[in-house]
GROMACS .gro file of C-alpha atoms in nm:
model
   63
    1MET     CA    1   0.421  -0.620  -2.189
    2ALA     CA    2   0.621  -0.549  -1.865
    3SER     CA    3   0.820  -0.813  -1.717
    4ILE     CA    4   0.711  -0.930  -1.361
    5ASP     CA    5   0.989  -0.839  -1.106
    6TYR     CA    6   0.829  -0.987  -0.794
    7ASP     CA    7   0.760  -1.328  -0.694
    8TYR     CA    8   0.393  -1.293  -0.508
    9LEU     CA    9   0.151  -0.971  -0.552
   10ILE     CA   10  -0.068  -0.908  -0.285
   11LYS     CA   11  -0.356  -0.663  -0.323
   12PHE     CA   12  -0.570  -0.496  -0.030
   13LEU     CA   13  -0.878  -0.306  -0.016
   14THR     CA   14  -0.976  -0.090   0.261
   15VAL     CA   15  -1.307   0.027   0.302
   16GLY     CA   16  -1.471   0.240   0.576
   17ASP     CA   17  -1.659   0.546   0.674
   18SER     CA   18  -1.506   0.881   0.553
   19GLY     CA   19  -1.256   1.029   0.803
   20VAL     CA   20  -1.166   0.711   0.978
   21GLY     CA   21  -0.783   0.685   0.869
   22LYS     CA   22  -0.792   0.462   0.561
   23THR     CA   23  -0.562   0.683   0.361
   24SER     CA   24  -0.341   0.789   0.698
   25PHE     CA   25  -0.294   0.421   0.731
   26LEU     CA   26  -0.184   0.360   0.388
   27TYR     CA   27   0.075   0.632   0.381
   28GLN     CA   28   0.227   0.506   0.712
   29TYR     CA   29   0.265   0.175   0.583
   30THR     CA   30   0.375   0.249   0.235
   31ASP     CA   31   0.618   0.566   0.325
   32GLY     CA   32   0.652   0.566   0.696
   33VAL     CA   33   0.498   0.950   0.669
   34PHE     CA   34   0.220   1.051   0.889
   35HIS     CA   35   0.021   1.349   0.752
   36THR     CA   36  -0.140   1.600   1.025
   37LYS     CA   37  -0.396   1.764   0.770
   38PHE     CA   38  -0.677   1.585   0.676
   39ILE     CA   39  -0.770   1.603   0.276
   40SER     CA   40  -1.060   1.405   0.190
   41THR     CA   41  -0.988   1.135  -0.087
   42VAL     CA   42  -1.209   1.134  -0.355
   43GLY     CA   43  -1.236   0.816  -0.548
   44ILE     CA   44  -0.928   0.585  -0.535
   45ASP     CA   45  -0.594   0.631  -0.368
   46PHE     CA   46  -0.356   0.373  -0.497
   47ARG     CA   47  -0.012   0.277  -0.367
   48GLU     CA   48   0.252   0.006  -0.418
   49LYS     CA   49   0.504  -0.129  -0.143
   50ARG     CA   50   0.783  -0.403  -0.267
   51VAL     CA   51   0.899  -0.621   0.040
   52VAL     CA   52   1.186  -0.893   0.053
   53SER     CA   53   1.088  -1.171   0.281
   54LEU     CA   54   1.310  -1.400   0.492
   55TRP     CA   55   1.360  -1.632   0.218
   56GLY     CA   56   1.468  -1.383  -0.044
   57LEU     CA   57   1.145  -1.337  -0.190
   58VAL     CA   58   1.006  -1.021  -0.360
   59VAL     CA   59   0.650  -0.960  -0.242
   60CYS     CA   60   0.454  -0.680  -0.419
   61GLU     CA   61   0.163  -0.522  -0.190
   62CYS     CA   62  -0.084  -0.309  -0.399
   63TRP     CA   63  -0.335  -0.077  -0.195
   0.00000   0.00000   0.00000
């Protein structure tokens, strides 16, 4: 079993109609990249971002 290396885990589920920008929002938030080409996501797209809070806590956000 892997050790936990974060203080809090936050999970987000984004739902909506096709073509509204869910995947674009995901990549912009996690990687700071905006892709101009539209490639339809089939199934699930999973990303993770670790953030250090003002109090030094490590927060793992899963999308």
